[in-house]
Coordinates of C-alpha atoms and ligand atoms in Angstrom, one line a residue:
X1 CA -16.0 10.7 0.2
X2 CA -18.0 7.7 -1.0
X3 CA -21.8 7.6 -1.0
X4 CA -23.5 5.2 1.4
X5 CA -27.2 4.3 1.8
X6 CA -28.9 1.6 4.0
X7 CA -32.6 0.7 4.3
X8 CA -34.8 -1.6 6.4
X9 CA -38.6 -1.4 6.3
X10 CA -41.6 -2.3 4.1
X11 CA -40.4 -0.7 0.8
X12 CA -38.5 -2.4 -2.0
X13 CA -34.9 -1.6 -0.8
X14 CA -33.6 -1.4 -4.4
X15 CA -35.7 1.7 -5.1
X16 CA -34.6 3.5 -1.9
X17 CA -30.9 2.6 -2.5
X18 CA -30.7 3.8 -6.1
X19 CA -32.7 6.9 -5.3
X20 CA -30.4 7.7 -2.3
X21 CA -27.2 7.0 -4.2
X22 CA -28.3 9.3 -7.0
X23 CA -28.7 12.1 -4.5
X24 CA -25.1 11.6 -3.4
X25 CA -23.6 11.7 -6.9
X26 CA -22.1 15.2 -6.2
X27 CA -19.8 13.4 -3.9
X28 CA -18.3 11.8 -7.0
X29 CA -17.8 8.2 -7.7
X30 CA -16.3 5.7 -10.1
X31 CA -18.3 2.6 -9.3
X32 CA -21.5 1.6 -7.5
X33 CA -23.1 -1.4 -6.0
X34 CA -26.0 -2.7 -3.8
X35 CA -26.7 -5.7 -1.6
X36 CA -30.3 -6.8 -1.0
X37 CA -31.6 -9.4 1.5
X38 CA -34.3 -11.5 -0.1
X39 CA -37.3 -12.8 1.9
X40 CA -35.4 -16.1 2.5
X41 CA -32.5 -14.2 3.9
X42 CA -30.2 -14.8 0.9
X43 CA -28.2 -11.6 0.1
X44 CA -27.9 -10.7 -3.6
X45 CA -25.0 -8.4 -4.6
X46 CA -24.8 -6.3 -7.8
X47 CA -22.0 -3.9 -8.4
X48 CA -20.7 -2.1 -11.6
X49 CA -17.8 0.1 -12.5
X50 CA -18.6 3.5 -13.9
X51 CA -21.5 5.8 -13.2
X52 CA -24.5 4.9 -11.1
X53 CA -26.5 4.7 -14.3
X54 CA -24.6 1.5 -15.3
X55 CA -25.8 -0.2 -12.1
X56 CA -29.3 1.2 -12.4
X57 CA -29.6 -0.2 -15.9
X58 CA -28.6 -3.7 -14.8
X59 CA -31.1 -3.6 -11.9
X60 CA -33.8 -2.3 -14.1
X61 CA -33.4 -5.3 -16.3
X62 CA -33.1 -7.8 -13.4
X63 CA -34.5 -6.2 -10.2
X64 CA -33.3 -7.5 -6.8
X65 CA -36.3 -8.1 -4.5
X66 CA -36.1 -7.5 -0.8
X67 CA -36.9 -4.9 1.9
X68 CA -33.4 -4.7 3.5
X69 CA -30.4 -3.4 1.6
X70 CA -27.2 -1.4 1.5
X71 CA -25.8 0.6 -1.4
X72 CA -22.5 2.4 -2.1
X73 CA -20.9 4.7 -4.7
X74 CA -17.1 4.6 -4.6
X75 CA -14.6 7.4 -4.7
X76 CA -11.6 5.1 -5.1
X77 CA -8.7 5.4 -2.7
X78 CA -7.1 1.9 -2.9
X79 CA -7.6 -0.2 -6.0
X80 CA -8.7 0.7 -9.5
X81 CA -12.3 1.6 -10.2
X82 CA -13.7 -1.8 -11.5
X83 CA -16.5 -4.3 -10.7
X84 CA -14.3 -6.3 -8.3
X85 CA -13.2 -3.3 -6.2
X86 CA -16.7 -1.8 -6.1
X87 CA -18.6 -2.2 -2.9
X88 CA -20.4 -4.1 -1.3
X89 CA -17.8 -6.7 -0.3
X90 CA -19.0 -10.1 0.9
X91 CA -17.6 -12.8 3.2
X92 CA -16.5 -16.0 1.5
X93 CA -19.8 -17.7 2.4
X94 CA -21.7 -14.7 1.1
X95 CA -23.6 -14.3 4.4
X96 CA -21.9 -11.1 5.6
X97 CA -21.9 -8.0 3.3
X98 CA -20.3 -4.6 4.0
X99 CA -19.9 -1.2 2.5
X100 CA -17.3 1.3 3.7
X101 CA -16.5 5.0 3.3
X102 CA -13.0 6.1 4.5
X103 CA -9.5 4.7 4.7
X104 CA -8.3 1.8 6.8
X105 CA -4.9 3.0 7.8
X106 CA -3.6 -0.5 8.9
X107 CA -5.2 -2.5 6.2
X108 CA -2.0 -4.0 4.9
X109 CA -0.9 -5.8 8.1
X110 CA -4.5 -6.8 8.7
X111 CA -4.7 -8.2 5.2
X112 CA -1.5 -10.2 5.6
X113 CA -2.6 -11.7 8.9
X114 CA -6.1 -12.6 7.5
X115 CA -4.5 -14.1 4.5
X116 CA -2.2 -16.2 6.6
X117 CA -5.3 -17.4 8.5
X118 CA -6.7 -18.6 5.2
X119 CA -8.9 -15.7 4.1
X120 CA -9.1 -15.3 0.4
X121 CA -9.3 -11.7 -0.8
X122 CA -11.0 -10.8 -4.1
X123 CA -10.3 -7.1 -4.3
X124 CA -7.4 -4.7 -4.0
X125 CA -9.3 -2.5 -1.6
X126 CA -8.5 -1.6 2.0
X127 CA -12.2 -2.0 2.8
X128 CA -12.4 -5.7 2.2
X129 CA -10.3 -6.4 5.3
X130 CA -13.4 -5.4 7.3
X131 CA -15.7 -8.1 6.1
X132 CA -13.1 -10.8 6.7
X133 CA -12.4 -9.4 10.2
X134 CA -16.1 -9.4 11.0
X135 CA -16.5 -12.9 9.6
X136 CA -13.8 -14.1 12.1
X137 CA -15.3 -12.3 15.1
X138 CA -18.9 -13.4 14.2
X139 CA -17.8 -17.0 14.6
X140 CA -16.4 -16.1 18.1
X141 CA -19.5 -14.3 19.3
X142 CA -22.2 -17.0 19.0
X143 CA -23.6 -15.3 15.9
X144 CA -24.0 -11.8 17.3
X145 CA -23.5 -9.4 14.3
X146 CA -23.3 -6.2 16.3
X147 CA -20.7 -7.7 18.7
X148 CA -18.8 -9.1 15.7
X149 CA -18.6 -5.7 14.1
X150 CA -17.7 -4.0 17.4
X151 CA -14.9 -6.4 18.1
X152 CA -13.6 -6.2 14.5
X153 CA -13.5 -2.4 14.7
X154 CA -11.3 -2.8 17.7
X155 CA -8.5 -4.0 15.4
X156 CA -8.9 -1.2 12.9
X157 CA -7.2 2.2 12.7
X158 CA -8.4 4.8 10.3
X159 CA -11.5 6.5 9.0
X160 CA -14.7 4.6 8.4
X161 CA -18.3 4.8 7.9
X162 CA -19.2 1.1 7.7
X163 CA -22.6 -0.6 7.2
X164 CA -23.0 -4.3 7.6
X165 CA -25.8 -6.9 7.0
X166 CA -25.9 -10.7 7.5
X167 CA -28.2 -13.1 5.7
X168 CA -29.3 -14.7 9.0
X169 CA -30.3 -11.4 10.7
X170 CA -33.0 -8.9 9.8
X171 CA -30.9 -6.0 11.0
X172 CA -28.3 -3.5 9.9
X173 CA -25.3 -2.6 11.9
X174 CA -23.3 0.5 11.3
X175 CA -20.4 2.6 12.8
X176 CA -18.6 5.8 12.0
X177 CA -15.2 7.4 12.8
X178 CA -14.2 10.5 10.8
X179 CA -16.4 9.6 7.9
X180 CA -19.9 11.2 8.2
X181 CA -23.1 9.1 8.7
X182 CA -26.7 10.2 9.3
X183 CA -29.7 8.0 10.2
X184 CA -33.2 8.6 9.0
X185 CA -36.1 7.6 11.3
X186 CA -39.4 6.6 9.5
X187 CA -42.7 5.0 10.5
X188 CA -41.7 1.3 10.7
X189 CA -38.6 1.9 8.6
X190 CA -35.1 3.1 9.1
X191 CA -32.5 4.6 6.8
X192 CA -28.8 5.3 6.8
X193 CA -26.7 7.6 4.5
X194 CA -23.4 9.3 4.4
X195 CA -25.2 12.6 3.8
X196 CA -28.7 14.1 4.3
X197 CA -29.8 14.5 0.6
X198 CA -30.2 10.8 0.2
X199 CA -32.8 10.6 3.0
X200 CA -34.9 13.8 2.4
X201 CA -37.4 12.1 0.0
X202 CA -38.3 9.6 2.8
X203 CA -38.0 11.4 6.1
X204 CA -36.9 14.7 7.8
X205 CA -36.4 13.1 11.2
X206 CA -32.7 12.4 11.4
X207 CA -30.0 11.4 13.8
X208 CA -26.4 12.6 13.1
X209 CA -24.1 9.9 14.4
X210 CA -21.0 11.1 16.3
X211 CA -17.4 9.9 15.9
X212 CA -17.2 6.5 17.6
X213 CA -20.9 5.8 17.4
X214 CA -22.3 2.3 16.5
X215 CA -25.9 1.7 15.7
X216 CA -28.2 -1.3 15.2
X217 CA -31.2 -0.7 13.0
X218 CA -34.4 -2.8 13.0
X219 CA -37.7 -2.2 11.2
X220 CA -39.2 -0.6 14.3
X221 CA -36.3 1.4 15.7
X222 CA -32.6 1.8 16.5
X223 CA -30.0 1.6 19.3
X224 CA -26.9 3.7 19.4
X225 CA -23.8 2.7 21.4
X226 CA -20.2 3.6 21.7
X227 CA -17.4 1.3 20.5
X228 CA -17.2 -0.1 24.0
X229 CA -20.8 -1.3 23.7
X230 CA -22.3 1.3 26.1
X231 CA -25.7 2.7 25.0
X232 CA -25.6 6.4 24.2
X233 CA -28.5 8.9 23.6
X234 CA -28.6 10.7 20.3
X235 CA -31.4 13.2 19.6
X236 CA -33.7 12.9 16.6
X237 CA -33.5 16.3 14.7
X238 CA -36.1 17.6 12.3
X239 CA -34.3 18.8 9.1
X240 CA -36.2 21.4 7.2
X241 CA -33.5 21.9 4.5
X242 CA -34.6 21.8 0.8
X243 CA -32.7 19.5 -1.5
X244 CA -30.1 22.0 -2.6
X245 CA -29.5 23.2 1.0
X246 CA -29.1 19.5 2.0
X247 CA -26.3 19.0 -0.7
X248 CA -24.6 22.0 0.9
X249 CA -24.9 20.3 4.3
X250 CA -27.0 23.2 5.6
X251 CA -24.4 25.7 4.6
X252 CA -25.4 28.6 2.3
X253 CA -22.8 27.7 -0.3
X254 CA -20.7 24.7 -1.4
X255 CA -17.6 26.9 -0.7
X256 CA -18.5 27.4 2.9
X257 CA -19.3 23.7 3.3
X258 CA -16.0 22.8 1.8
X259 CA -14.1 25.3 4.1
X260 CA -15.7 23.5 7.1
X261 CA -15.0 20.1 5.6
X262 CA -11.3 20.7 5.8
X263 CA -10.6 18.9 9.1
X264 CA -12.2 15.7 7.5
X265 CA -10.5 16.3 4.1
X266 CA -7.1 16.8 5.8
X267 CA -7.7 13.6 7.8
X268 CA -8.3 11.7 4.6
X269 CA -5.3 13.3 3.0
X270 CA -2.9 12.3 5.8
X271 CA -4.4 9.1 7.2
X272 CA -2.6 5.9 6.3
X273 CA 0.4 7.8 5.2
X274 CA 1.9 9.0 8.5
X275 CA 3.6 6.4 10.7
X276 CA 4.4 7.9 14.1
X277 CA 6.2 4.8 15.3
X278 CA 8.9 5.0 12.6
X279 CA 8.7 8.7 11.8
X280 CA 8.2 7.5 8.2
X281 CA 5.8 8.7 5.6
X282 CA 4.3 6.0 3.3
X283 CA 3.0 7.5 0.0
X284 CA 2.4 4.3 -1.8
X285 CA 4.1 5.7 -5.0
X286 CA 6.7 3.9 -7.1
X287 CA 8.9 6.9 -7.6
X288 CA 12.6 6.3 -6.9
X289 CA 13.8 9.2 -4.7
X290 CA 17.4 8.8 -6.0
X291 CA 16.4 8.9 -9.7
X292 CA 16.3 12.6 -10.2
X293 CA 18.5 15.6 -9.4
X294 CA 16.0 18.5 -9.6
X295 CA 12.3 19.1 -9.5
X296 CA 10.0 21.2 -11.6
X297 CA 6.6 22.0 -10.1
X298 CA 4.0 23.0 -12.6
X299 CA 0.4 24.1 -11.9
X300 CA -2.1 26.9 -12.3
X301 CA -3.9 29.2 -9.9
X302 CA -4.4 28.0 -6.4
X303 CA -2.6 24.7 -7.3
X304 CA 0.4 26.8 -8.3
X305 CA 0.4 28.5 -4.8
X306 CA 0.3 25.1 -3.2
X307 CA 3.3 24.3 -5.4
X308 CA 5.1 27.4 -4.1
X309 CA 4.7 26.1 -0.6
X310 CA 6.1 22.8 -1.9
X311 CA 9.1 24.5 -3.3
X312 CA 10.0 25.9 0.2
X313 CA 9.3 22.6 1.9
X314 CA 11.2 20.3 -0.5
X315 CA 14.3 22.6 -0.7
X316 CA 14.4 22.9 3.1
X317 CA 13.7 19.3 4.0
X318 CA 15.1 17.3 1.1
X319 CA 17.7 19.8 -0.2
X320 CA 16.7 19.2 -3.9
X321 CA 16.8 22.2 -6.3
X322 CA 13.2 23.1 -7.2
X323 CA 11.9 25.4 -9.8
X324 CA 8.2 26.3 -10.2
X325 CA 6.2 27.6 -13.1
X326 CA 2.7 28.5 -14.0
X327 CA 1.8 25.9 -16.6
X328 CA 0.9 28.4 -19.3
X329 CA 4.5 29.8 -19.2
X330 CA 6.3 26.5 -18.7
X331 CA 4.8 25.2 -22.0
X332 CA 6.4 27.9 -24.1
X333 CA 9.6 28.8 -22.4
X334 CA 11.6 25.9 -23.8
X335 CA 12.4 24.7 -20.3
X336 CA 15.6 22.8 -19.4
X337 CA 14.3 19.3 -18.8
X338 CA 15.9 15.9 -19.0
X339 CA 15.8 12.4 -17.5
X340 CA 17.2 13.7 -14.3
X341 CA 14.2 16.0 -13.8
X342 CA 11.1 15.1 -11.8
X343 CA 8.1 17.1 -13.1
X344 CA 5.4 17.5 -10.5
X345 CA 2.0 18.6 -11.8
X346 CA -0.6 19.7 -9.3
X347 CA -4.2 19.9 -10.0
X348 CA -7.5 19.6 -8.2
X349 CA -9.4 18.6 -11.3
X350 CA -6.6 16.8 -13.1
X351 CA -8.1 18.3 -16.3
X352 CA -6.6 21.8 -16.5
X353 CA -5.4 22.0 -20.1
X354 CA -2.4 24.2 -19.5
X355 CA -1.1 21.8 -16.8
X356 CA -1.9 18.8 -18.9
X357 CA 0.0 20.2 -21.9
X358 CA 2.9 21.2 -19.7
X359 CA 3.0 17.6 -18.4
X360 CA 3.3 16.4 -22.0
X361 CA 6.1 18.9 -22.7
X362 CA 8.1 17.6 -19.7
X363 CA 7.5 14.0 -20.7
X364 CA 8.7 14.8 -24.2
X365 CA 12.2 15.6 -22.8
X366 CA 12.4 12.5 -20.6
X367 CA 11.3 13.9 -17.3
X368 CA 9.9 11.5 -14.7
X369 CA 6.4 12.7 -13.7
X370 CA 4.3 12.8 -10.5
X371 CA 0.8 14.1 -10.2
X372 CA -0.5 15.6 -6.9
X373 CA -4.2 15.4 -7.8
X374 CA -7.7 15.2 -6.3
X375 CA -10.0 13.9 -9.0
X376 CA -9.7 10.1 -9.4
X377 CA -9.1 8.8 -12.9
X378 CA -8.7 12.3 -14.4
X379 CA -6.7 12.9 -17.5
X380 CA -3.5 13.8 -15.7
X381 CA -3.6 10.7 -13.6
X382 CA -3.6 8.6 -16.8
X383 CA -0.5 10.4 -18.2
X384 CA 1.8 10.8 -15.2
X385 CA 4.2 8.0 -14.0
X386 CA 2.7 8.2 -10.5
X387 CA -0.2 9.9 -8.7
X388 CA -0.2 11.1 -5.1
X389 CA -4.0 11.5 -4.6
X390 CA -4.9 14.2 -2.0
X391 CA -8.2 12.5 -1.1
X392 CA -10.0 15.8 -0.4
X393 CA -13.2 14.5 -1.9
X394 CA -15.2 16.3 -4.6
X395 CA -14.8 20.1 -4.6
X396 CA -17.8 21.8 -6.0
X397 CA -17.1 25.5 -5.2
X398 CA -15.2 27.2 -8.0
X399 CA -12.9 28.8 -5.6
X400 CA -10.6 26.1 -4.3
X401 CA -10.4 25.7 -0.5
X402 CA -10.1 22.1 0.8
X403 CA -8.1 21.0 -2.2
X404 CA -5.6 23.7 -1.5
X405 CA -4.9 22.7 2.1
X406 CA -4.9 19.1 1.1
X407 CA -2.4 19.7 -1.7
X408 CA -0.1 21.6 0.7
X409 CA -0.4 18.7 3.2
X410 CA 0.5 16.3 0.4
X411 CA 3.5 18.4 -0.5
X412 CA 4.6 18.3 3.1
X413 CA 4.4 14.6 3.1
X414 CA 6.3 14.4 -0.2
X415 CA 9.1 16.7 1.3
X416 CA 9.3 14.5 4.4
X417 CA 9.4 11.3 2.3
X418 CA 12.2 12.7 0.0
X419 CA 14.1 14.1 3.0
X420 CA 14.2 10.7 4.8
X421 CA 14.9 8.8 1.6
X422 CA 17.8 11.1 0.7
X423 CA 19.2 11.3 4.2
X424 CA 18.8 15.1 4.6
X425 CA 16.2 14.7 7.4
X426 CA 17.0 12.9 10.6
X427 CA 14.5 10.5 12.2
X428 CA 13.9 13.0 15.0
X429 CA 13.3 15.9 12.6
X430 CA 10.9 13.7 10.6
X431 CA 9.0 12.6 13.7
X432 CA 8.5 16.2 14.9
X433 CA 7.2 17.3 11.5
X434 CA 5.1 14.2 11.1
X435 CA 3.4 14.9 14.5
X436 CA 2.9 18.5 13.4
X437 CA 1.2 17.3 10.3
X438 CA -1.0 14.9 12.3
X439 CA -2.2 17.9 14.3
X440 CA -3.5 19.8 11.3
X441 CA -7.1 18.5 11.3
X442 CA -7.4 19.4 14.9
X443 CA -5.8 22.9 14.5
X444 CA -8.1 23.7 11.6
X445 CA -11.0 22.4 13.7
X446 CA -9.9 24.8 16.4
X447 CA -9.8 27.7 13.9
X448 CA -13.4 26.9 12.7
X449 CA -15.0 27.5 16.1
X450 CA -18.0 29.9 16.1
X451 CA -16.2 32.6 18.0
X452 CA -13.2 32.7 15.7
X453 CA -15.3 32.5 12.6
X454 CA -17.6 35.3 13.8
X455 CA -14.6 37.5 14.5
X456 CA -13.2 36.9 11.0
X457 CA -16.6 37.7 9.6
X458 CA -16.6 41.1 11.5
X459 CA -13.1 41.9 10.2
X460 CA -14.2 41.0 6.6
X461 CA -17.3 43.2 6.8
X462 CA -15.3 46.1 8.2
X463 CA -13.1 46.2 5.1
X464 CA -15.5 44.9 2.5
X465 CA -15.8 48.1 0.6
X466 CA -12.1 48.7 0.1
X467 CA -11.1 49.0 -3.6
X468 CA -7.7 47.4 -3.2
X469 CA -6.1 44.9 -0.8
X470 CA -2.4 44.0 -0.3
X471 CA -1.4 40.6 1.2
X472 CA 2.0 40.1 2.6
X473 CA 3.9 37.1 4.0
X474 CA 7.4 35.7 4.3
X475 CA 9.1 32.4 3.8
X476 CA 6.8 29.4 3.6
X477 CA 3.8 31.8 4.2
X478 CA 4.7 34.0 1.2
X479 CA 2.6 31.7 -1.0
X480 CA -0.1 31.9 1.6
X481 CA -0.3 35.6 0.9
X482 CA -0.7 34.9 -2.8
X483 CA -3.4 32.3 -2.2
X484 CA -5.2 34.7 0.1
X485 CA -5.2 37.5 -2.5
X486 CA -6.5 35.1 -5.2
X487 CA -9.3 33.8 -2.9
X488 CA -10.4 37.4 -2.2
X489 CA -10.3 38.7 -5.8
X490 CA -11.9 35.7 -7.4
X491 CA -15.1 35.7 -5.3
X492 CA -15.4 39.4 -4.2
X493 CA -14.0 41.0 -7.4
X494 CA -11.9 43.3 -5.2
X495 CA -8.4 44.0 -6.7
X496 CA -5.9 42.2 -4.4
X497 CA -2.2 41.8 -4.8
X498 CA 0.3 39.7 -2.9
X499 CA 4.0 40.2 -2.2
X500 CA 6.8 38.7 -0.2
X501 CA 6.7 41.1 2.7
X502 CA 10.4 42.0 2.2
X503 CA 9.6 43.0 -1.4
X504 CA 7.0 45.7 -0.5
X505 CA 9.6 48.5 0.0
X506 CA 10.8 47.9 -3.6
X507 CA 7.8 49.6 -5.1
X508 CA 4.4 48.3 -3.8
X509 CA 4.8 50.5 -0.7
X510 CA 3.9 53.4 -3.0
X511 CA 0.3 52.0 -3.0
X512 CA 0.0 52.3 0.8
X513 CA -2.4 54.9 2.2
X514 CA -5.3 55.0 4.7
X515 CA -7.6 53.4 2.1
X516 CA -5.5 50.3 1.6
X517 CA -6.1 47.3 3.9
X518 CA -2.9 45.2 4.2
X519 CA -3.3 41.6 5.3
X520 CA -0.1 40.4 6.9
X521 CA 0.6 36.8 7.8
X522 CA 2.8 37.2 10.9
X523 CA 2.4 33.8 12.6
X524 CA 5.2 32.0 14.6
X525 CA 8.3 32.1 12.5
X526 CA 12.0 32.8 12.6
X527 CA 11.2 35.7 10.3
X528 CA 8.5 37.1 12.5
X529 CA 10.4 40.2 13.7
X530 CA 11.3 41.0 10.1
X531 CA 7.7 40.7 9.1
X532 CA 6.7 43.1 12.0
X533 CA 9.2 45.6 10.6
X534 CA 7.3 45.5 7.3
X535 CA 4.1 46.0 9.2
X536 CA 5.5 49.1 10.8
X537 CA 6.5 50.4 7.4
X538 CA 2.9 50.0 6.4
X539 CA 1.5 51.7 9.5
X540 CA 4.0 54.6 9.0
X541 CA 2.1 55.3 5.8
X542 CA -1.3 55.1 7.4
X543 CA -2.0 51.7 5.9
X544 CA -4.7 49.7 7.7
X545 CA -3.2 46.4 8.9
X546 CA -5.1 43.2 9.3
X547 CA -2.6 41.1 11.3
X548 CA -2.7 37.2 11.3
X549 CA -1.0 36.2 14.5
X550 CA -0.4 32.9 16.3
X551 CA -2.7 32.3 19.3
X552 CA -1.2 33.9 22.4
X553 CA 1.0 36.4 20.6
X554 CA -0.2 39.5 22.5
X555 CA 3.2 41.2 22.0
X556 CA 2.7 42.0 18.4
X557 CA -1.1 42.7 18.5
X558 CA -0.6 46.4 18.9
X559 CA 0.7 46.6 15.3
X560 CA -2.6 45.6 13.8
X561 CA -5.7 47.7 13.3
X562 CA -7.4 44.3 13.5
X563 CA -5.9 41.0 14.5
X564 CA -7.0 37.5 13.5
X565 CA -5.6 34.9 15.8
X566 CA -5.0 31.4 14.4
X567 CA -4.0 28.2 16.4
X568 CA -0.3 28.1 16.9
X569 CA 1.3 25.7 14.4
X570 CA 4.8 24.5 13.6
X571 CA 6.1 26.9 10.9
X572 CA 6.3 24.3 8.2
X573 CA 2.7 23.3 8.5
X574 CA 1.3 26.8 9.3
X575 CA 0.4 27.6 5.7
X576 CA -2.5 25.1 6.0
X577 CA -3.9 26.7 9.1
X578 CA -3.3 30.3 7.9
X579 CA -4.9 29.7 4.5
X580 CA -8.2 28.7 6.2
X581 CA -8.4 32.1 8.0
X582 CA -7.9 33.8 4.6
X583 CA -10.5 31.7 3.0
X584 CA -13.0 32.9 5.6
X585 CA -11.9 36.5 5.2
X586 CA -12.6 36.2 1.4
X587 CA -15.9 34.4 1.6
X588 CA -17.4 36.8 4.3
X589 CA -16.2 39.8 2.2
X590 CA -17.8 38.4 -0.9
X591 CA -21.0 37.6 1.0
X592 CA -21.1 41.1 2.4
X593 CA -20.9 42.4 -1.2
X594 CA -23.7 40.0 -2.3
X595 CA -21.6 37.9 -4.6
X596 CA -22.3 34.3 -5.7
X597 CA -19.3 32.6 -4.1
X598 CA -20.0 29.2 -5.7
X599 CA -20.2 30.6 -9.2
X600 CA -18.0 33.7 -9.4
X601 CA -18.3 35.6 -12.7
X602 CA -16.0 34.7 -15.6
X603 CA -14.6 31.6 -13.8
X604 CA -14.9 27.8 -14.4
X605 CA -14.1 25.1 -11.9
X606 CA -11.7 23.4 -14.4
X607 CA -10.2 25.4 -17.2
X608 CA -10.2 22.8 -19.9
X609 CA -9.8 25.2 -22.8
X610 CA -6.7 27.4 -23.6
Ligands
AGP1 C1 -8.8 28.3 -7.6 O1 -9.6 28.9 -6.5 C2 -9.2 28.7 -8.9 N1 -10.5 28.4 -9.2 C3 -8.2 28.3 -10.0 O2 -7.1 29.1 -9.8 C4 -7.7 26.9 -10.0 O3 -6.9 26.6 -8.9 C5 -6.9 26.6 -11.3 O4 -7.7 26.8 -12.4 C6 -6.3 25.2 -11.3 O5 -7.3 24.3 -11.3 P1 -6.8 22.7 -11.0 O6 -6.3 22.7 -9.7 O7 -8.1 21.9 -11.2 O8 -5.8 22.4 -12.1

């Protein structure tokens, strides 16, 4: 989720780039840089680790003069946040300069091949392979920058928003796949950015580039093509959002924006790690799968529920004993920990004090430690032995949404990786689950269609005035019920409890009456019929049942007062899809009640005090 800005026109590019990048800082970054083409064509590059203000201070003291430039703020995926790994990246002769947002899935083989052909790499990033590829193709295309970029992208797999300039050309070439990019159309000037806020001070006429689009920008206009070089038409849209609405991508809250960002976030979590050809998962972590005999998962809140899913997945796929604790309990219960324990801490922020202190407690007794974390460079990432970043991008809404589904997906990949490494998972089983995981962005996209979203909104508004809710689920979707209950209560302030569906008859059933909506996750599962029995127990006591069913399951629809259909998903990956339906149920309920979903009362995004 890096910030990208490009400019060509009469203005001093440096001013536009720094202004634009500062409007993207909510996307988070750990380094920033610009490249500006001087009047004589020479391209100057300035890049600094740390906050954008570090770069701005250097440029303030020594401005770069020129009216064509590109700028970048980095949310590191490969390579530490430092000056060298910051973007832009330049070719060896300094004539070609690129910035990139996304993940190049096949960068390692590309880097090896390019190195063998004599290219010298300066950074640890995946992005740098792009500039060397383009440099090679440029030499083969009688100096056609657009064609060089187009051919280079033909060798690339992954997610990219890339912007390229060349000292010998007054033009900017860009392309996007998965990573967002928007073009601003001015009078005698053109702009590019990874998000609308960067462009609003200069123009409201915008073109939202589609997946697979390429674009060439000149001072007086632009041309959009597909990756095959065929021209395509893209409409110029007038954007009347104010600055705050723009940061929310036109949604009425960061939380809603982040719910709808999940297909992209999941793509970024999974991409580069799933290898269909071998059925292997590559997590790029140093952990030795044979070096521990049991796993302790430690987290808080939503992260804890992602950990609960992980417990099911790891025990089922890797056959390793797993225990799980909320961090605030783990710290004080004198846990049994030794050098044969792997302690996994899960955290969106990487700063939750309970989880951080629990990590320290585990380390004190010799545990190996792994962090499943979103925020780059956060405290936990500096104290664990290894970090599996979830790459969900900055999450602004206090109620966690995309970080949850990305954490669950990361847990699935970890379970697959452990299962293969320990021989408890056959190649065939691994391939099937890996393909199911690869489907997740598309399945979530299918759930987020206007028709399904509108239906969930109607269900939410129908029950918005209930005083209490019950959420029930079984197996790997039992944690989904807990997460759904948390989502509802933390933004609507309605009391909501969750239980493993089979547990309801051991007490909670006393709560059931005609005033009690009961949300039951009853998607495709070997436990589906047992779950339906629990539903019938609820209905026998006049409870109102909101049934979450797999698409096409008409047989069980009659057991629900209302039914929410979700795309059919393999059971092990279904918690990701089901959670999105419950996120929508919660946010529409809270909106109906007029609550501030981004800043719920009493809550903080990261609980950094005890
Ligand atoms: C999630 O919706 C809540 N805001 C809260 O439970 C959160 O998950 C918890 O505080 C843990 O935060 P972390 O993932 O940043 O450690």
